Coordinates of C-alpha atoms in Angstrom, one line a residue:
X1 CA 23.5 5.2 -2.4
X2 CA 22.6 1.6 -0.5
X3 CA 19.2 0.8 -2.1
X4 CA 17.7 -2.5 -0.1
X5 CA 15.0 -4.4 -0.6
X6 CA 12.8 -6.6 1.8
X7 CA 10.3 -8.9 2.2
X8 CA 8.3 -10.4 5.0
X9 CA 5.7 -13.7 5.1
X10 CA 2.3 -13.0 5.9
X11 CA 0.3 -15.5 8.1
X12 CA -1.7 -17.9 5.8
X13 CA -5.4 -16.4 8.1
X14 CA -4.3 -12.6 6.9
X15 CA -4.1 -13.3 3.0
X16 CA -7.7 -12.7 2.1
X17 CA -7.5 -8.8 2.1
X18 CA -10.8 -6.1 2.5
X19 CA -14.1 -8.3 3.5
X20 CA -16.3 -5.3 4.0
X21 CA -19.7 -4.7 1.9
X22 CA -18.1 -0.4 0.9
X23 CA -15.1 0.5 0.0
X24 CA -15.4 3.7 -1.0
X25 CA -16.9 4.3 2.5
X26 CA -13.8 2.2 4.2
X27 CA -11.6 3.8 2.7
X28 CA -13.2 7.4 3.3
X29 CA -13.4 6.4 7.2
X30 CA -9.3 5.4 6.5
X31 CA -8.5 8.8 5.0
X32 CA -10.4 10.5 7.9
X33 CA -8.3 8.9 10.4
X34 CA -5.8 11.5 12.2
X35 CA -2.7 9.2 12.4
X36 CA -3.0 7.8 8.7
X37 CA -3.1 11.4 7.4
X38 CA 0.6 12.0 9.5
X39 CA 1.4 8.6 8.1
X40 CA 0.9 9.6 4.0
X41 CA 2.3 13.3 5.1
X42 CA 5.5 12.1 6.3
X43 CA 6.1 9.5 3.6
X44 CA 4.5 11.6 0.7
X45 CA 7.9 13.0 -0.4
X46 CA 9.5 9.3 -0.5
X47 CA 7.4 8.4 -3.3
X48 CA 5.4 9.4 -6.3
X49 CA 3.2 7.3 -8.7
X50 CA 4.4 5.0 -11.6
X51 CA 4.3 5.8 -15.1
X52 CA 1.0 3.7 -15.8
X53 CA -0.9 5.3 -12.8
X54 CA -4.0 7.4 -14.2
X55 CA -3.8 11.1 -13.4
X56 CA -3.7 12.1 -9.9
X57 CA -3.6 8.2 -8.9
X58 CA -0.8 7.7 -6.7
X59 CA -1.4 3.6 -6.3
X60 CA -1.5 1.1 -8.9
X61 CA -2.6 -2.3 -8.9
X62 CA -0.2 -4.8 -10.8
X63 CA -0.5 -8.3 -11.8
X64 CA 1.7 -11.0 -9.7
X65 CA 4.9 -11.9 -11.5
X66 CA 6.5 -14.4 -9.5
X67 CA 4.9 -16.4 -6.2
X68 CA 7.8 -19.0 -4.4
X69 CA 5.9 -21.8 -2.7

């Protein structure tokens, strides 16, 4: 097995992530959307959740280890 790993630079203006004033409602309107569903059904069976994750989590936010400037 080949395992690869990549990285790519984001633009300095896209850093600053979600600006709205409800997530939970954001990320309901996300989860309704047609071609995000296909997205998470295709790519469901290429991943599963780390050991840390609480129960029937499948993302986990981590802490930065290492930033090259």
């Amino acid at each position: 097995m080949r395992r690869v790993a990549q990285v790519v630079h984001v633009r300095p203006e896209k850093v600053d992530e979600y600006h709205g004033a409800d997530l939970a409602a954001d990320l309901a309107l996300t989860a309704a959307d047609p071609a995000t569903r296909e997205w998470w059904r295709r790519t469901a069976p290429c991943r599963h959740p780390v050991e840390e994750a609480a129960p029937g989590v499948w993302w986990t936010s981590t802490t930065r280890v290492l930033l090259m400037e």
